[in-house]
Every structure is written in C-alpha cells, then in structure tokens.
Tab-separated table of C-alpha atoms in Angstrom:
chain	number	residue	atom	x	y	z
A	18	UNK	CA	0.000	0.000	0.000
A	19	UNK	CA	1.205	3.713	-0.745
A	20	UNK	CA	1.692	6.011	2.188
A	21	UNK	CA	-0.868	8.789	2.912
A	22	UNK	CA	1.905	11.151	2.355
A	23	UNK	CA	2.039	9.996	-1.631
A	24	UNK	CA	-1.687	10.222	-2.269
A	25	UNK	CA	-1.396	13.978	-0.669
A	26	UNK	CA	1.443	15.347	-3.284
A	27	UNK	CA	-0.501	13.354	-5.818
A	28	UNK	CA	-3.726	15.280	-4.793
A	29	UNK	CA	-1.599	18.372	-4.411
A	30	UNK	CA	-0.054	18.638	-7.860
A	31	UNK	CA	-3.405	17.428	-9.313
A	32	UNK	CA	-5.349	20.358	-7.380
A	33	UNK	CA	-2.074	22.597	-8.668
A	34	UNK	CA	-2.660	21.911	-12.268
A	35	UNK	CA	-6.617	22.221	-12.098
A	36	UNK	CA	-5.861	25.820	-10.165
A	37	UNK	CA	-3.707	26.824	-13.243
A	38	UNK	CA	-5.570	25.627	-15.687
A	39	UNK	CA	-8.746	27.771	-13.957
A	40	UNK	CA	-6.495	30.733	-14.218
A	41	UNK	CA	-5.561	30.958	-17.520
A	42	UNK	CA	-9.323	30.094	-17.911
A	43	UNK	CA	-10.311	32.844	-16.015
A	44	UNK	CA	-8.183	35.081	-17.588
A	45	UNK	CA	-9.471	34.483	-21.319
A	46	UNK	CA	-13.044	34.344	-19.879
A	47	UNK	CA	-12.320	38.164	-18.359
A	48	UNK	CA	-10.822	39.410	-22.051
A	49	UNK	CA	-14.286	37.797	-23.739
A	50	UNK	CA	-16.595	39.793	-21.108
A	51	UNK	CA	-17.018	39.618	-16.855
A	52	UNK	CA	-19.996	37.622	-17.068
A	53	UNK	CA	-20.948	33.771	-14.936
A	54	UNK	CA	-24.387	34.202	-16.683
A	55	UNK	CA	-25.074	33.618	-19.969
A	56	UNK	CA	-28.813	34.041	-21.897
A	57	UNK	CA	-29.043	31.515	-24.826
A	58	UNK	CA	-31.701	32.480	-26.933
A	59	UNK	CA	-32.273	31.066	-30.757
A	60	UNK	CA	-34.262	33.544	-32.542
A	61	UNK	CA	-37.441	33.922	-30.844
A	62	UNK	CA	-37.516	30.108	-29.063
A	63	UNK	CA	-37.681	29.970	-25.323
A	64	UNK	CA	-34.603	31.614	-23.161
A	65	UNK	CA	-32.165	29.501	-21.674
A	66	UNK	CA	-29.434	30.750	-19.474
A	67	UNK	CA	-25.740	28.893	-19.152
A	68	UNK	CA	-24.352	29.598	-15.692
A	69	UNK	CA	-20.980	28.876	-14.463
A	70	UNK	CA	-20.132	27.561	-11.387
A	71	UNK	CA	-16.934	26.658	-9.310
A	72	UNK	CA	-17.072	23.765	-6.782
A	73	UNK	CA	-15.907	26.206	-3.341
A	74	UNK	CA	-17.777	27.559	-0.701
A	75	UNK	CA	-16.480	30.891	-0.276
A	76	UNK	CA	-19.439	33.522	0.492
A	77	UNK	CA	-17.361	36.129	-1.906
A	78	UNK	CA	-18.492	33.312	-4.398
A	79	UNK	CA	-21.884	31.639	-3.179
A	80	UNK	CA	-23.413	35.231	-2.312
A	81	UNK	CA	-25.396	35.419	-5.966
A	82	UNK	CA	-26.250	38.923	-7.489
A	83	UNK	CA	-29.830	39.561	-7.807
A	84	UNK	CA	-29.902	39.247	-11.705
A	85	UNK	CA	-28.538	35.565	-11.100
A	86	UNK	CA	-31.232	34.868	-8.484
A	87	UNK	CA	-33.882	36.415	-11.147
A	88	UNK	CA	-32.712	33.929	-13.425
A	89	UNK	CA	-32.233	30.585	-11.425
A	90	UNK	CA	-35.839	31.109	-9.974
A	91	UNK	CA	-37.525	32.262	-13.289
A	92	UNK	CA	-36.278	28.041	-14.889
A	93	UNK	CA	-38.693	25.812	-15.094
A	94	UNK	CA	-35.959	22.557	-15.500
A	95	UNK	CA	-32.179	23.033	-13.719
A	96	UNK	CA	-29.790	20.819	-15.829
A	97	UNK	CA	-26.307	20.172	-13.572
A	98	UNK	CA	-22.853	18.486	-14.995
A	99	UNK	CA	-23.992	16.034	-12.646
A	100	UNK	CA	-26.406	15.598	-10.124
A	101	UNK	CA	-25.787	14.810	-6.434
A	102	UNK	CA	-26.196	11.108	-5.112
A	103	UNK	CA	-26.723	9.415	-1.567
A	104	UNK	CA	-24.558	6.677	-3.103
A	105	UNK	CA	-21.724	6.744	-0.929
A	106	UNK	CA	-19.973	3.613	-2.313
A	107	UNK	CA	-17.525	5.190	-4.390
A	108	UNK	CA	-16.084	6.727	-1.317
A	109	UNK	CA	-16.313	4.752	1.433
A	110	UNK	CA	-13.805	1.247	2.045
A	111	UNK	CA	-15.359	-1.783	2.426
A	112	UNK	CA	-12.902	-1.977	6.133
A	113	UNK	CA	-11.244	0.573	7.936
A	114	UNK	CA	-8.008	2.536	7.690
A	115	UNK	CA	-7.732	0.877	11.080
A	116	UNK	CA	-6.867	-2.059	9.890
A	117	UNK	CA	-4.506	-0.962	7.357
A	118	UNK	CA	-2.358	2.159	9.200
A	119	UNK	CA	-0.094	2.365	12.119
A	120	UNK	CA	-0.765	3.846	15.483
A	121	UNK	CA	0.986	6.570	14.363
A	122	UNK	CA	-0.715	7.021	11.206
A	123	UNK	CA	-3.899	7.059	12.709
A	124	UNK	CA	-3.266	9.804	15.647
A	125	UNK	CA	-2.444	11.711	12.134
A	126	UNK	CA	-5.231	10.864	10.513
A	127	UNK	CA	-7.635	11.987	13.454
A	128	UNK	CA	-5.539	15.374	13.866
A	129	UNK	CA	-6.653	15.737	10.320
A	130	UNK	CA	-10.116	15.028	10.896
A	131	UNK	CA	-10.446	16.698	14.289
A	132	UNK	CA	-9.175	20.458	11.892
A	133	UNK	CA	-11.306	19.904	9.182
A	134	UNK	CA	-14.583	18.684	11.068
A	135	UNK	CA	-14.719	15.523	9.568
A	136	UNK	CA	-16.250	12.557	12.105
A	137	UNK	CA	-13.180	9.810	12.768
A	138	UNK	CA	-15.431	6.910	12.009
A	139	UNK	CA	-16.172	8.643	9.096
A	140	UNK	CA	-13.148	9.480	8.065
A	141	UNK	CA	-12.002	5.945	9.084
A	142	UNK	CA	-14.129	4.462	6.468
A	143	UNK	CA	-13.596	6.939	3.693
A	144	UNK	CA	-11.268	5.693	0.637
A	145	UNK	CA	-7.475	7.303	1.121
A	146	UNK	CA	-8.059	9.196	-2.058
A	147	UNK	CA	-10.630	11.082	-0.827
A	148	UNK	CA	-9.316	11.481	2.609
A	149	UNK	CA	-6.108	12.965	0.693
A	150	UNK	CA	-8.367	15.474	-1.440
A	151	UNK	CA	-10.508	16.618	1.856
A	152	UNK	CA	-7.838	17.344	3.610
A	153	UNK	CA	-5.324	18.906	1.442
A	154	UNK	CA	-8.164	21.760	1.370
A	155	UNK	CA	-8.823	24.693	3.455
A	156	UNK	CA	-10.997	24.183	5.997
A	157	UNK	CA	-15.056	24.854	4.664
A	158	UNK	CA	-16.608	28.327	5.438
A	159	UNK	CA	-19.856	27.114	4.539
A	160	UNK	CA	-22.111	23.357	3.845
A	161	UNK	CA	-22.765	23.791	0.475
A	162	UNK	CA	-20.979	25.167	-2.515
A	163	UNK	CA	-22.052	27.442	-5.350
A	164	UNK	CA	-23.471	24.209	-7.755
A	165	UNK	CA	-25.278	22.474	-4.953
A	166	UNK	CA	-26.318	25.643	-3.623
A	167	UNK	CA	-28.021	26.301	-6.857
A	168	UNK	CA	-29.260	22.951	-7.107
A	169	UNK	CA	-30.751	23.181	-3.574
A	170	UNK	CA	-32.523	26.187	-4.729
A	171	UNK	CA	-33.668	24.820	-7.577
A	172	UNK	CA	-35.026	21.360	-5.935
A	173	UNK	CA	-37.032	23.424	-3.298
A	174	UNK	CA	-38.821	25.727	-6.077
A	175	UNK	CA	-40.188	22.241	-7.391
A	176	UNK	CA	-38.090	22.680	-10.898
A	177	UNK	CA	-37.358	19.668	-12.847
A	178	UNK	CA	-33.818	18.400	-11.923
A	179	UNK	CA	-31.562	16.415	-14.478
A	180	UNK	CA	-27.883	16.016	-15.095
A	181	UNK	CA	-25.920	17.113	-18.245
A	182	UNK	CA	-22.949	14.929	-19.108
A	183	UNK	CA	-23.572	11.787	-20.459
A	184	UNK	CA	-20.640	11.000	-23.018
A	185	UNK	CA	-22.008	13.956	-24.412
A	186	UNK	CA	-18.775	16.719	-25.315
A	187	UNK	CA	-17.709	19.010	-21.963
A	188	UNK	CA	-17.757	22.694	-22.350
A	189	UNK	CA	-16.804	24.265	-18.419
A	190	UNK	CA	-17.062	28.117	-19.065
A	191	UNK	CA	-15.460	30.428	-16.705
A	192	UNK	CA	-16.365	33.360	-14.911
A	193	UNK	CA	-15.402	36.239	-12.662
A	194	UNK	CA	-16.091	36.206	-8.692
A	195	UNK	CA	-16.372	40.229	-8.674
A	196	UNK	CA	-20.060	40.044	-10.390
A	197	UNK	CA	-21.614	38.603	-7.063
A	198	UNK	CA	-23.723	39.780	-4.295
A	199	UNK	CA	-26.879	38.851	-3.162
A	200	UNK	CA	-28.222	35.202	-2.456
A	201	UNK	CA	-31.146	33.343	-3.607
C-alpha cells in the first residue's frame, strides 16, 4: 500500500494543475466579457441561461447577485454536470483505515479530521483518495458550494432536476467572482 503522504502530493499537484488551468481560464473568460451568466436564446424560441459555477464555498463566491437569483428562480428545469447522489460507495472502504495504518498514522489521521470537522469513524471508512483530497483543502466556510447551492434552490422551487454529461462533449465556461452579491 502507498503512504498517505504519496496520495497527498498526488492530490496536491493534481489540485495545482486544475488551479492553473482555472487561471488561464479565467483570464481568457475576463478578455471575452465579466460575465458567470449567460442568456441563450435562438431567434425567438424559449430563453435559456448557461451559468458557471466553481465547486468552493467561499461567500465572496456563493453570495449570488440579484440578476442571477432572477434567473435561477424564473427556470422551469435546472440541468447540472452532474447531479448529487446518496450513493456513498464510491467513497467509502469496504474496512477501515484501522486495519490498514499504524498507530501513528492514525493519531495523524484523526488530527486531520479533528481540523477539518470531519467525524473519525467517518473518516475511518472513507477511501485514502478522498481522505487525501478533503484534507489537502482549506478548511469549509460554509455546507454547500455554489453548484449544490443552486441545485438546492432549484429542488425546493419544485423545478425539474436532471444532469448534463452523459458522453455527451464538456464545455466548463469560466467566470469572474467580482459580479456577485446577493443570495437566492
């Protein structure tokens, strides 16, 4: 078995690259126009709106401008990338990391746990990938971030909920955090 400490610079040069990546994203997105919501309209068929979201929690980012609020309760159907699941099974070990780490190990593993709120016997039973990811990230501000915010929103107003990506192609447009302020 590879040590925690592997995992964590994997995670860590993974979350690097995807931070770059968003940065020279953002920075095209900011010479095309400053905006995270988009109207589609084809001649005179039915609006659509495109909105782009980032998975964090920061308030700076989940506060939504009223426009954006106007918008997300005005839909009658909320299509995410993909939608949220109860299925846990892709996360969770079918032991514990009890059974697989030192004494040691584990006092760092709870330490861990203990900063970023996480449950030990949760974080016991969650996969080492995941434990790497959750805690190689700043501690949350908030319970929800911007996409599941939105969804939340959306599932309480009764919309109809469905997912986007099948195999179908990816476009991720990007956006600037300066155009927020209010919340729905």
């Amino acid at each position: 078995m590879l040590p925690m400490r592997f995992y964590s610079s994997l995670t860590s040069l993974l979350l690097r690259g995807f931070f770059s990546a968003y940065c020279l994203c953002s920075a095209m997105a900011m010479a095309a126009g400053d905006g995270m919501l988009w109207k589609v309209q084809a001649g005179h068929g039915p609006v659509s709106y495109l909105f782009g979201t980032i998975h964090v929690d920061d308030p700076r980012v989940t506060t939504l401008a009223e426009p954006v609020n106007a918008a997300l309760e005005s839909v009658q159907s909320f299509m995410m990338e993909v939608l949220p699941s109860n299925d846990v099974s892709p996360y969770y070990m079918q032991g514990s990391l009890a059974q697989l780490l030192t004494e040691a190990e584990l006092e760092q593993v709870y330490a861990a746990a203990d900063f970023h709120g996480l449950p030990r016997d949760m974080a016991l039973r969650m996969k080492p990938w995941l434990l790497a990811m959750v805690f190689d990230l700043p501690v949350s501000q908030s319970p929800y971030t911007l996409d599941v915010h939105s969804f939340t929103c959306r599932r309480n107003a009764q919309a109809r909920l469905s997912r986007r990506w099948k195999r179908q192609r990816r476009i991720f447009p990007c956006w600037k955090a300066s155009a927020w302020k209010s919340r729905c």
